[in-house]
C-alpha atoms as a printed R data frame, in Angstrom:
    type eleno elety resid chain resno       x      y       z
1   ATOM     1    CA   MET     A     1 -49.070 42.834 -44.608
2   ATOM     2    CA   PHE     A     2 -49.845 44.928 -41.534
3   ATOM     3    CA   ILE     A     3 -46.915 46.756 -39.926
4   ATOM     4    CA   GLY     A     4 -47.024 48.585 -36.620
5   ATOM     5    CA   ILE     A     5 -44.531 51.352 -35.929
6   ATOM     6    CA   ILE     A     6 -44.046 52.792 -32.453
7   ATOM     7    CA   GLY     A     7 -42.584 56.290 -32.557
8   ATOM     8    CA   SER     A     8 -43.435 58.899 -35.165
9   ATOM     9    CA   GLY     A     9 -40.203 60.863 -35.129
10  ATOM    10    CA   THR     A    10 -37.850 61.136 -38.086
11  ATOM    11    CA   MET     A    11 -36.962 57.443 -38.007
12  ATOM    12    CA   GLY     A    12 -40.476 56.170 -37.358
13  ATOM    13    CA   ILE     A    13 -42.113 58.120 -40.172
14  ATOM    14    CA   GLY     A    14 -39.207 57.205 -42.446
15  ATOM    15    CA   ILE     A    15 -39.727 53.478 -41.844
16  ATOM    16    CA   ALA     A    16 -43.457 53.976 -42.370
17  ATOM    17    CA   GLN     A    17 -42.759 55.558 -45.769
18  ATOM    18    CA   VAL     A    18 -40.501 52.645 -46.761
19  ATOM    19    CA   ALA     A    19 -43.124 50.063 -45.735
20  ATOM    20    CA   THR     A    20 -46.112 51.717 -47.416
21  ATOM    21    CA   THR     A    21 -44.114 52.373 -50.587
22  ATOM    22    CA   SER     A    22 -43.740 48.591 -50.770
23  ATOM    23    CA   GLY     A    23 -47.491 48.083 -50.383
24  ATOM    24    CA   CYS     A    24 -47.772 47.388 -46.650
25  ATOM    25    CA   ASP     A    25 -50.423 48.916 -44.397
26  ATOM    26    CA   VAL     A    26 -48.896 50.790 -41.471
27  ATOM    27    CA   PHE     A    27 -50.306 51.626 -38.045
28  ATOM    28    CA   LEU     A    28 -48.308 54.538 -36.593
29  ATOM    29    CA   TYR     A    29 -48.403 55.150 -32.829
30  ATOM    30    CA   ASP     A    30 -46.767 57.794 -30.677
31  ATOM    31    CA   THR     A    31 -47.631 58.960 -27.164
32  ATOM    32    CA   ASN     A    32 -47.234 62.486 -28.553
33  ATOM    33    CA   SER     A    33 -50.065 62.940 -31.078
34  ATOM    34    CA   ALA     A    34 -48.722 66.389 -32.015
35  ATOM    35    CA   GLN     A    35 -45.480 64.746 -33.162
36  ATOM    36    CA   THR     A    36 -47.458 62.332 -35.338
37  ATOM    37    CA   LYS     A    37 -49.362 65.181 -36.997
38  ATOM    38    CA   LYS     A    38 -46.122 67.088 -37.579
39  ATOM    39    CA   SER     A    39 -44.396 64.045 -39.105
40  ATOM    40    CA   LEU     A    40 -47.342 63.258 -41.365
41  ATOM    41    CA   LEU     A    41 -47.333 66.847 -42.625
42  ATOM    42    CA   ILE     A    42 -43.601 66.636 -43.347
43  ATOM    43    CA   LEU     A    43 -44.156 63.335 -45.188
44  ATOM    44    CA   LYS     A    44 -46.974 64.853 -47.238
45  ATOM    45    CA   ASN     A    45 -44.690 67.700 -48.315
46  ATOM    46    CA   THR     A    46 -41.877 65.239 -49.088
47  ATOM    47    CA   LEU     A    47 -44.161 63.142 -51.277
48  ATOM    48    CA   HIS     A    48 -45.400 66.297 -53.021
49  ATOM    49    CA   ARG     A    49 -41.815 67.235 -53.888
50  ATOM    50    CA   LEU     A    50 -41.186 63.731 -55.223
51  ATOM    51    CA   VAL     A    51 -44.208 64.107 -57.492
52  ATOM    52    CA   GLU     A    52 -42.961 67.509 -58.689
53  ATOM    53    CA   LYS     A    53 -39.573 65.962 -59.510
54  ATOM    54    CA   GLN     A    54 -41.391 63.104 -61.293
55  ATOM    55    CA   LYS     A    55 -39.797 60.547 -58.978
56  ATOM    56    CA   ILE     A    56 -43.227 59.051 -58.229
57  ATOM    57    CA   SER     A    57 -46.731 59.526 -59.631
58  ATOM    58    CA   ALA     A    58 -49.460 61.494 -57.876
59  ATOM    59    CA   GLU     A    59 -51.386 58.241 -57.476
60  ATOM    60    CA   LYS     A    60 -48.417 56.543 -55.790
61  ATOM    61    CA   SER     A    61 -47.937 59.523 -53.490
62  ATOM    62    CA   GLU     A    62 -51.558 59.322 -52.363
63  ATOM    63    CA   GLU     A    63 -51.315 55.562 -51.891
64  ATOM    64    CA   VAL     A    64 -48.147 55.802 -49.768
65  ATOM    65    CA   PHE     A    65 -49.666 58.474 -47.546
66  ATOM    66    CA   ASN     A    66 -53.112 56.899 -47.153
67  ATOM    67    CA   LYS     A    67 -51.699 53.525 -46.130
68  ATOM    68    CA   ILE     A    68 -50.401 55.108 -42.915
69  ATOM    69    CA   LYS     A    69 -53.026 55.054 -40.173
70  ATOM    70    CA   PRO     A    70 -52.193 57.184 -37.109
71  ATOM    71    CA   CYS     A    71 -53.220 55.541 -33.827
72  ATOM    72    CA   ASN     A    72 -53.965 56.835 -30.361
73  ATOM    73    CA   ASP     A    73 -53.758 53.437 -28.669
74  ATOM    74    CA   LEU     A    74 -51.483 50.394 -28.943
75  ATOM    75    CA   GLN     A    75 -54.640 48.266 -29.020
76  ATOM    76    CA   ASP     A    76 -54.873 49.180 -32.705
77  ATOM    77    CA   PHE     A    77 -51.837 46.944 -33.271
78  ATOM    78    CA   ALA     A    78 -53.817 43.765 -32.534
79  ATOM    79    CA   THR     A    79 -53.808 42.599 -36.174
80  ATOM    80    CA   CYS     A    80 -50.180 43.492 -36.968
81  ATOM    81    CA   ASP     A    81 -47.809 40.917 -38.468
82  ATOM    82    CA   LEU     A    82 -44.713 42.902 -37.515
83  ATOM    83    CA   VAL     A    83 -44.173 45.764 -35.062
84  ATOM    84    CA   ILE     A    84 -41.045 47.931 -35.211
85  ATOM    85    CA   GLU     A    85 -40.202 50.174 -32.261
86  ATOM    86    CA   ALA     A    86 -38.375 53.420 -33.041
87  ATOM    87    CA   ILE     A    87 -38.385 55.453 -29.829
88  ATOM    88    CA   VAL     A    88 -35.791 56.928 -27.455
89  ATOM    89    CA   GLU     A    89 -32.592 54.894 -26.852
90  ATOM    90    CA   ASN     A    90 -33.490 53.863 -23.309
91  ATOM    91    CA   LYS     A    91 -33.623 50.184 -22.394
92  ATOM    92    CA   GLU     A    92 -36.127 50.555 -19.539
93  ATOM    93    CA   ILE     A    93 -38.595 52.572 -21.625
94  ATOM    94    CA   LYS     A    94 -38.311 50.202 -24.577
95  ATOM    95    CA   THR     A    95 -38.770 47.114 -22.386
96  ATOM    96    CA   LYS     A    96 -41.943 48.510 -20.843
97  ATOM    97    CA   VAL     A    97 -43.378 49.212 -24.300
98  ATOM    98    CA   PHE     A    98 -42.574 45.672 -25.475
99  ATOM    99    CA   GLN     A    99 -44.169 44.115 -22.399
100 ATOM   100    CA   ASN     A   100 -47.370 46.092 -23.011
101 ATOM   101    CA   LEU     A   101 -47.283 45.193 -26.685
102 ATOM   102    CA   GLU     A   102 -47.018 41.450 -25.928
103 ATOM   103    CA   GLU     A   103 -50.431 41.569 -24.287
104 ATOM   104    CA   ILE     A   104 -52.001 43.023 -27.442
105 ATOM   105    CA   VAL     A   105 -50.509 41.403 -30.543
106 ATOM   106    CA   SER     A   106 -51.017 37.805 -31.682
107 ATOM   107    CA   GLU     A   107 -48.538 35.033 -30.907
108 ATOM   108    CA   ASN     A   108 -47.408 35.075 -34.551
109 ATOM   109    CA   CYS     A   109 -46.568 38.783 -34.580
110 ATOM   110    CA   VAL     A   110 -42.839 39.572 -34.791
111 ATOM   111    CA   ILE     A   111 -41.687 42.306 -32.412
112 ATOM   112    CA   ALA     A   112 -38.602 44.294 -33.434
113 ATOM   113    CA   SER     A   113 -36.487 47.172 -32.176
114 ATOM   114    CA   ASN     A   114 -34.779 49.776 -34.339
115 ATOM   115    CA   THR     A   115 -32.179 50.321 -31.593
116 ATOM   116    CA   SER     A   116 -28.768 51.348 -32.867
117 ATOM   117    CA   SER     A   117 -26.738 49.867 -30.011
118 ATOM   118    CA   ILE     A   118 -28.765 48.278 -27.174
119 ATOM   119    CA   SER     A   119 -28.436 44.492 -26.849
120 ATOM   120    CA   ILE     A   120 -31.268 42.608 -28.544
121 ATOM   121    CA   THR     A   121 -30.825 39.696 -26.147
122 ATOM   122    CA   SER     A   122 -31.102 42.064 -23.192
123 ATOM   123    CA   LEU     A   123 -34.284 43.666 -24.548
124 ATOM   124    CA   SER     A   124 -35.894 40.307 -25.295
125 ATOM   125    CA   SER     A   125 -35.026 38.706 -21.949
126 ATOM   126    CA   GLU     A   126 -37.888 40.496 -20.173
127 ATOM   127    CA   LEU     A   127 -40.525 39.229 -22.626
128 ATOM   128    CA   LYS     A   128 -42.797 36.199 -22.291
129 ATOM   129    CA   ASN     A   129 -41.986 35.115 -25.833
130 ATOM   130    CA   PRO     A   130 -38.443 36.285 -26.635
131 ATOM   131    CA   GLU     A   131 -38.209 33.906 -29.613
132 ATOM   132    CA   ARG     A   132 -40.162 36.327 -31.814
133 ATOM   133    CA   PHE     A   133 -38.014 39.354 -30.931
134 ATOM   134    CA   ILE     A   134 -35.309 40.714 -33.281
135 ATOM   135    CA   GLY     A   135 -33.377 43.877 -34.118
136 ATOM   136    CA   ILE     A   136 -34.175 45.699 -37.375
137 ATOM   137    CA   HIS     A   137 -31.881 48.727 -37.505
138 ATOM   138    CA   PHE     A   138 -32.560 51.274 -40.247
139 ATOM   139    CA   PHE     A   139 -30.230 54.198 -40.888
140 ATOM   140    CA   ASN     A   140 -31.332 57.814 -41.031
141 ATOM   141    CA   PRO     A   141 -32.974 58.963 -43.262
142 ATOM   142    CA   ALA     A   142 -34.650 55.570 -43.692
143 ATOM   143    CA   PRO     A   143 -36.168 56.229 -47.154
144 ATOM   144    CA   LEU     A   144 -32.739 57.166 -48.571
145 ATOM   145    CA   MET     A   145 -30.191 55.037 -46.710
146 ATOM   146    CA   PRO     A   146 -30.101 51.531 -48.199
147 ATOM   147    CA   LEU     A   147 -28.596 49.591 -45.279
148 ATOM   148    CA   VAL     A   148 -30.644 47.726 -42.672
149 ATOM   149    CA   GLU     A   149 -28.907 45.685 -39.968
150 ATOM   150    CA   ILE     A   150 -30.827 42.589 -38.858
151 ATOM   151    CA   ILE     A   151 -29.783 41.386 -35.412
152 ATOM   152    CA   PRO     A   152 -31.039 38.131 -33.900
153 ATOM   153    CA   GLY     A   153 -30.533 37.769 -30.164
154 ATOM   154    CA   LEU     A   154 -29.509 34.604 -28.342
155 ATOM   155    CA   LEU     A   155 -33.190 33.831 -27.719
156 ATOM   156    CA   THR     A   156 -34.471 34.682 -31.229
157 ATOM   157    CA   LYS     A   157 -35.963 31.662 -32.975
158 ATOM   158    CA   GLU     A   158 -33.998 30.019 -35.747
159 ATOM   159    CA   ASN     A   159 -34.715 31.263 -39.295
160 ATOM   160    CA   LEU     A   160 -36.462 34.469 -38.126
161 ATOM   161    CA   ALA     A   161 -33.442 36.535 -39.220
162 ATOM   162    CA   ASP     A   162 -33.645 34.960 -42.689
163 ATOM   163    CA   GLU     A   163 -37.374 35.711 -42.898
164 ATOM   164    CA   ILE     A   164 -36.837 39.359 -41.955
165 ATOM   165    CA   PHE     A   165 -33.872 39.528 -44.358
166 ATOM   166    CA   SER     A   166 -36.197 38.524 -47.234
167 ATOM   167    CA   LEU     A   167 -38.872 41.005 -46.158
168 ATOM   168    CA   ILE     A   168 -36.451 43.940 -45.900
169 ATOM   169    CA   LYS     A   169 -34.940 43.032 -49.255
170 ATOM   170    CA   SER     A   170 -38.430 43.082 -50.788
171 ATOM   171    CA   TRP     A   171 -38.717 46.655 -49.477
172 ATOM   172    CA   GLY     A   172 -35.798 47.594 -51.715
173 ATOM   173    CA   LYS     A   173 -33.240 47.783 -48.929
174 ATOM   174    CA   THR     A   174 -29.799 46.213 -48.465
175 ATOM   175    CA   PRO     A   175 -30.037 43.953 -45.401
176 ATOM   176    CA   VAL     A   176 -27.097 42.429 -43.533
177 ATOM   177    CA   ILE     A   177 -27.258 40.024 -40.605
178 ATOM   178    CA   ALA     A   178 -25.147 41.061 -37.620
179 ATOM   179    CA   LYS     A   179 -24.122 39.448 -34.360
180 ATOM   180    CA   ASP     A   180 -25.698 40.863 -31.191
181 ATOM   181    CA   VAL     A   181 -22.688 42.818 -29.938
182 ATOM   182    CA   PRO     A   182 -22.623 46.461 -28.732
183 ATOM   183    CA   GLY     A   183 -23.033 48.743 -31.750
184 ATOM   184    CA   PHE     A   184 -23.645 45.760 -34.078
185 ATOM   185    CA   ILE     A   185 -21.605 46.351 -37.286
186 ATOM   186    CA   VAL     A   186 -21.685 50.022 -38.243
187 ATOM   187    CA   ASN     A   187 -21.901 51.708 -34.857
188 ATOM   188    CA   ARG     A   188 -19.089 49.532 -33.516
189 ATOM   189    CA   ILE     A   189 -16.630 49.900 -36.410
190 ATOM   190    CA   ALA     A   190 -17.420 53.618 -36.842
191 ATOM   191    CA   ARG     A   191 -16.713 54.595 -33.234
192 ATOM   192    CA   PRO     A   192 -13.032 55.515 -33.865
193 ATOM   193    CA   PHE     A   193 -14.069 57.721 -36.785
194 ATOM   194    CA   TYR     A   194 -15.736 59.984 -34.230
195 ATOM   195    CA   GLY     A   195 -13.727 59.138 -31.108
196 ATOM   196    CA   GLU     A   196 -10.256 59.651 -32.547
197 ATOM   197    CA   ALA     A   197 -11.375 62.820 -34.330
198 ATOM   198    CA   LEU     A   198 -12.748 64.201 -31.060
199 ATOM   199    CA   ARG     A   199  -9.500 63.343 -29.268
200 ATOM   200    CA   ILE     A   200  -7.464 65.187 -31.905
201 ATOM   201    CA   ALA     A   201  -9.690 68.250 -31.451
202 ATOM   202    CA   GLU     A   202  -9.561 68.015 -27.641
203 ATOM   203    CA   GLU     A   203  -5.764 67.834 -27.801
204 ATOM   204    CA   HIS     A   204  -5.835 71.093 -29.827
205 ATOM   205    CA   ILE     A   205  -3.843 69.460 -32.595
206 ATOM   206    CA   ALA     A   206  -6.362 70.520 -35.247
207 ATOM   207    CA   THR     A   207  -9.774 72.135 -35.586
208 ATOM   208    CA   PRO     A   208 -12.944 70.212 -36.555
209 ATOM   209    CA   GLU     A   209 -12.779 71.959 -39.950
210 ATOM   210    CA   GLN     A   210  -9.221 70.764 -40.545
211 ATOM   211    CA   ILE     A   211 -10.016 67.228 -39.418
212 ATOM   212    CA   ASP     A   212 -13.043 67.020 -41.720
213 ATOM   213    CA   ASP     A   213 -11.056 68.462 -44.613
214 ATOM   214    CA   ALA     A   214  -8.233 65.964 -44.069
215 ATOM   215    CA   MET     A   215 -10.597 62.974 -44.114
216 ATOM   216    CA   ARG     A   216 -12.393 64.223 -47.234
217 ATOM   217    CA   THR     A   217  -9.260 65.063 -49.219
218 ATOM   218    CA   LEU     A   218  -6.915 62.258 -48.140
219 ATOM   219    CA   GLY     A   219  -9.446 59.558 -47.285
220 ATOM   220    CA   ASN     A   220 -12.072 60.272 -49.933
221 ATOM   221    CA   PHE     A   221 -14.797 60.255 -47.283
222 ATOM   222    CA   LYS     A   222 -17.971 62.009 -48.401
223 ATOM   223    CA   MET     A   223 -18.286 63.680 -44.997
224 ATOM   224    CA   GLY     A   224 -15.805 64.311 -42.222
225 ATOM   225    CA   PRO     A   225 -16.492 63.032 -38.675
226 ATOM   226    CA   PHE     A   226 -17.709 66.386 -37.333
227 ATOM   227    CA   GLU     A   227 -19.993 66.987 -40.318
228 ATOM   228    CA   LEU     A   228 -21.421 63.513 -39.837
229 ATOM   229    CA   MET     A   229 -21.935 63.982 -36.090
230 ATOM   230    CA   ASP     A   230 -23.827 67.197 -36.837
231 ATOM   231    CA   LEU     A   231 -26.010 65.336 -39.329
232 ATOM   232    CA   ILE     A   232 -26.716 62.366 -37.039
233 ATOM   233    CA   GLY     A   233 -27.227 64.540 -33.971
234 ATOM   234    CA   ILE     A   234 -24.461 65.031 -31.425
235 ATOM   235    CA   ASP     A   235 -26.719 63.788 -28.625
236 ATOM   236    CA   VAL     A   236 -27.619 60.626 -30.561
237 ATOM   237    CA   ASN     A   237 -23.989 59.931 -31.423
238 ATOM   238    CA   PHE     A   238 -22.952 60.529 -27.809
239 ATOM   239    CA   SER     A   239 -25.677 58.178 -26.527
240 ATOM   240    CA   VAL     A   240 -24.502 55.367 -28.810
241 ATOM   241    CA   THR     A   241 -20.890 55.879 -27.715
242 ATOM   242    CA   LYS     A   242 -21.885 55.676 -24.043
243 ATOM   243    CA   THR     A   243 -23.818 52.448 -24.636
244 ATOM   244    CA   VAL     A   244 -20.952 50.814 -26.529
245 ATOM   245    CA   TYR     A   245 -18.448 51.952 -23.862
246 ATOM   246    CA   GLN     A   246 -20.548 50.573 -21.001
247 ATOM   247    CA   ASP     A   247 -21.431 47.316 -22.755
248 ATOM   248    CA   TYR     A   248 -17.784 46.628 -23.569
249 ATOM   249    CA   PHE     A   249 -17.030 46.876 -19.844
250 ATOM   250    CA   PHE     A   250 -15.542 50.366 -20.125
251 ATOM   251    CA   ASP     A   251 -12.880 49.517 -22.689
252 ATOM   252    CA   PRO     A   252 -10.899 52.813 -22.906
253 ATOM   253    CA   LYS     A   253 -10.805 52.776 -26.721
254 ATOM   254    CA   TYR     A   254 -14.568 53.479 -26.697
255 ATOM   255    CA   LYS     A   255 -14.386 56.165 -24.007
256 ATOM   256    CA   PRO     A   256 -16.901 58.982 -24.687
257 ATOM   257    CA   SER     A   257 -15.734 62.533 -25.290
258 ATOM   258    CA   LEU     A   258 -16.140 65.253 -22.666
259 ATOM   259    CA   LEU     A   259 -16.433 67.784 -25.518
260 ATOM   260    CA   GLN     A   260 -19.376 65.849 -26.948
261 ATOM   261    CA   GLN     A   261 -21.000 65.648 -23.522
262 ATOM   262    CA   ARG     A   262 -20.722 69.408 -22.992
263 ATOM   263    CA   MET     A   263 -22.186 70.117 -26.429
264 ATOM   264    CA   SER     A   264 -25.082 67.765 -25.689
265 ATOM   265    CA   GLU     A   265 -25.699 69.571 -22.406
266 ATOM   266    CA   ALA     A   266 -25.646 72.919 -24.203
267 ATOM   267    CA   LYS     A   267 -28.161 71.624 -26.791
268 ATOM   268    CA   LEU     A   268 -25.646 72.280 -29.565
269 ATOM   269    CA   LEU     A   269 -26.776 69.135 -31.329
270 ATOM   270    CA   GLY     A   270 -25.970 69.862 -34.959
271 ATOM   271    CA   ARG     A   271 -28.274 70.449 -37.903
272 ATOM   272    CA   LYS     A   272 -31.479 69.785 -35.972
273 ATOM   273    CA   THR     A   273 -30.802 72.677 -33.557
274 ATOM   274    CA   GLY     A   274 -29.112 74.948 -36.094
275 ATOM   275    CA   LYS     A   275 -25.683 74.709 -34.518
276 ATOM   276    CA   GLY     A   276 -23.212 72.003 -33.559
277 ATOM   277    CA   PHE     A   277 -19.600 71.821 -34.638
278 ATOM   278    CA   TYR     A   278 -20.766 74.028 -37.523
279 ATOM   279    CA   ASP     A   279 -23.200 76.919 -37.705
280 ATOM   280    CA   TYR     A   280 -26.273 76.200 -39.852
281 ATOM   281    CA   SER     A   281 -27.847 79.617 -39.442
282 ATOM   282    CA   GLU     A   282 -27.847 82.345 -42.109
283 ATOM   283    CA   LYS     A   283 -24.162 82.848 -41.358
284 ATOM   284    CA   SER     A   284 -23.379 79.286 -42.440
285 ATOM   285    CA   GLN     A   285 -22.516 80.242 -46.016
286 ATOM   286    CA   GLU     A   286 -20.024 82.785 -44.757
287 ATOM   287    CA   SER     A   287 -18.607 80.136 -42.399
288 ATOM   288    CA   LYS     A   288 -18.166 77.687 -45.276
289 ATOM   289    CA   THR     A   289 -16.293 80.319 -47.253
290 ATOM   290    CA   GLU     A   290 -13.948 80.805 -44.324
291 ATOM   291    CA   ASN     A   291 -13.397 77.045 -44.067
292 ATOM   292    CA   ARG     A   292 -12.373 76.828 -47.714
293 ATOM   293    CA   ASP     A   293  -9.713 79.456 -47.040
294 ATOM   294    CA   ILE     A   294  -8.045 77.424 -44.268
295 ATOM   295    CA   GLU     A   295  -4.352 76.964 -44.917
296 ATOM   296    CA   LYS     A   296  -3.725 73.261 -45.376
297 ATOM   297    CA   ASP     A   297  -0.778 71.730 -43.561
298 ATOM   298    CA   GLU     A   298   0.208 68.590 -45.470
299 ATOM   299    CA   LYS     A   299   2.038 66.926 -42.565
300 ATOM   300    CA   LEU     A   300  -0.782 67.743 -40.154
301 ATOM   301    CA   TYR     A   301  -3.375 66.347 -42.557
302 ATOM   302    CA   GLU     A   302  -1.388 63.132 -43.026
303 ATOM   303    CA   MET     A   303  -1.108 62.693 -39.254
304 ATOM   304    CA   ILE     A   304  -4.872 63.245 -38.807
305 ATOM   305    CA   PHE     A   305  -5.691 60.782 -41.560
306 ATOM   306    CA   MET     A   306  -3.318 58.096 -40.287
307 ATOM   307    CA   ARG     A   307  -4.550 58.361 -36.698
308 ATOM   308    CA   ILE     A   308  -8.204 57.964 -37.664
309 ATOM   309    CA   ILE     A   309  -7.820 55.422 -40.465
310 ATOM   310    CA   SER     A   310  -5.515 53.210 -38.362
311 ATOM   311    CA   MET     A   311  -8.122 53.017 -35.599
312 ATOM   312    CA   LEU     A   312 -10.853 52.265 -38.130
313 ATOM   313    CA   ILE     A   313  -8.838 49.438 -39.674
314 ATOM   314    CA   ASN     A   314  -8.083 47.969 -36.248
315 ATOM   315    CA   GLU     A   315 -11.789 48.004 -35.399
316 ATOM   316    CA   ALA     A   316 -12.733 46.363 -38.698
317 ATOM   317    CA   VAL     A   317 -10.137 43.617 -38.171
318 ATOM   318    CA   GLU     A   318 -11.451 43.024 -34.654
319 ATOM   319    CA   ALA     A   319 -15.023 42.784 -36.009
320 ATOM   320    CA   LYS     A   320 -13.814 40.190 -38.509
321 ATOM   321    CA   ARG     A   321 -12.013 38.239 -35.775
322 ATOM   322    CA   LEU     A   322 -15.159 38.175 -33.632
323 ATOM   323    CA   LYS     A   323 -17.241 37.125 -36.661
324 ATOM   324    CA   ILE     A   324 -19.743 39.942 -36.091
325 ATOM   325    CA   ALA     A   325 -20.672 39.420 -39.752
326 ATOM   326    CA   ASN     A   326 -19.092 37.859 -42.812
327 ATOM   327    CA   ASP     A   327 -16.419 39.799 -44.733
328 ATOM   328    CA   GLU     A   328 -18.779 40.838 -47.514
329 ATOM   329    CA   ASP     A   329 -21.398 42.162 -45.109
330 ATOM   330    CA   LEU     A   330 -18.819 44.068 -43.053
331 ATOM   331    CA   GLU     A   331 -17.675 45.850 -46.212
332 ATOM   332    CA   LEU     A   332 -21.220 46.383 -47.459
333 ATOM   333    CA   ALA     A   333 -22.447 47.733 -44.125
334 ATOM   334    CA   MET     A   334 -19.796 50.443 -43.893
335 ATOM   335    CA   GLN     A   335 -20.356 51.554 -47.486
336 ATOM   336    CA   LYS     A   336 -24.167 51.527 -47.381
337 ATOM   337    CA   GLY     A   337 -24.670 52.560 -43.749
338 ATOM   338    CA   VAL     A   338 -22.286 55.519 -43.435
339 ATOM   339    CA   ASN     A   339 -21.103 56.026 -47.027
340 ATOM   340    CA   TYR     A   340 -17.492 55.033 -46.347
341 ATOM   341    CA   PRO     A   341 -15.312 54.843 -49.485
342 ATOM   342    CA   LYS     A   342 -14.353 51.498 -51.033
């Protein structure tokens, strides 16, 4: 099977690795050829480490890498059976790419977006053949995170979601089918995890360190909201929140955080820039030691936990009411997509 991937950033190269590991041939395109070279080098080093750890054989490593063919032109996608777009979260830019792609690929080629929050129906509405368009949302890092949300739009042809479900499952992933609503399953239900935590910090009730500690110790979450925002990228998280807020007609419960906006403007984006809510420079170890010495206030921690968990539960109940997915998939998505506890 021939897979085309548009965008060679962290997500794009990650999806490419997943596809070639399962035996597919991948055409990888990015307008920035330097980014493609950088990502391929990172992948080569990743595969080398997997061989050293005896996770895969040297032969498999070579096969996975060699099945990725970097491209300088979308015309190389002419023979693709499926194309997955993984570029910037901007509807206008994505739409233009899809319109160009339609003129190149065959009528049988499925076109998909890896968008984390933009409406699939909206993206497909500008295409000549919207029936073959669908959302295939991987989670970062794609090779490690098991969940993949599959989102048919209102114009997506019947049974295409089931076909993609089977394909993604054959790639060793855990697919769930979601309704085309802002944020789909995970990015809708998870919004209060970040939003309420940011409000608590903005109200100077507790520090990010205290909030994270409260959710880890009382809620058994693997990561607190600020740690997770730093991992995802504060700019990425902020962009998703803005999209969900706008697409839900400015419902105040999804209102973006001014603190997050200022940090995005200051390029304090988390791990990828070396600093976000936490410092990931050489001083980070010292910072972690300081965090462990924070005096824990039991009543404060209980209040933090109850504020955040109550909002999360409300959002999950609302998702169930709106039938965004079935009960099993809602539970599965939150566990496999953002590692929420059972």
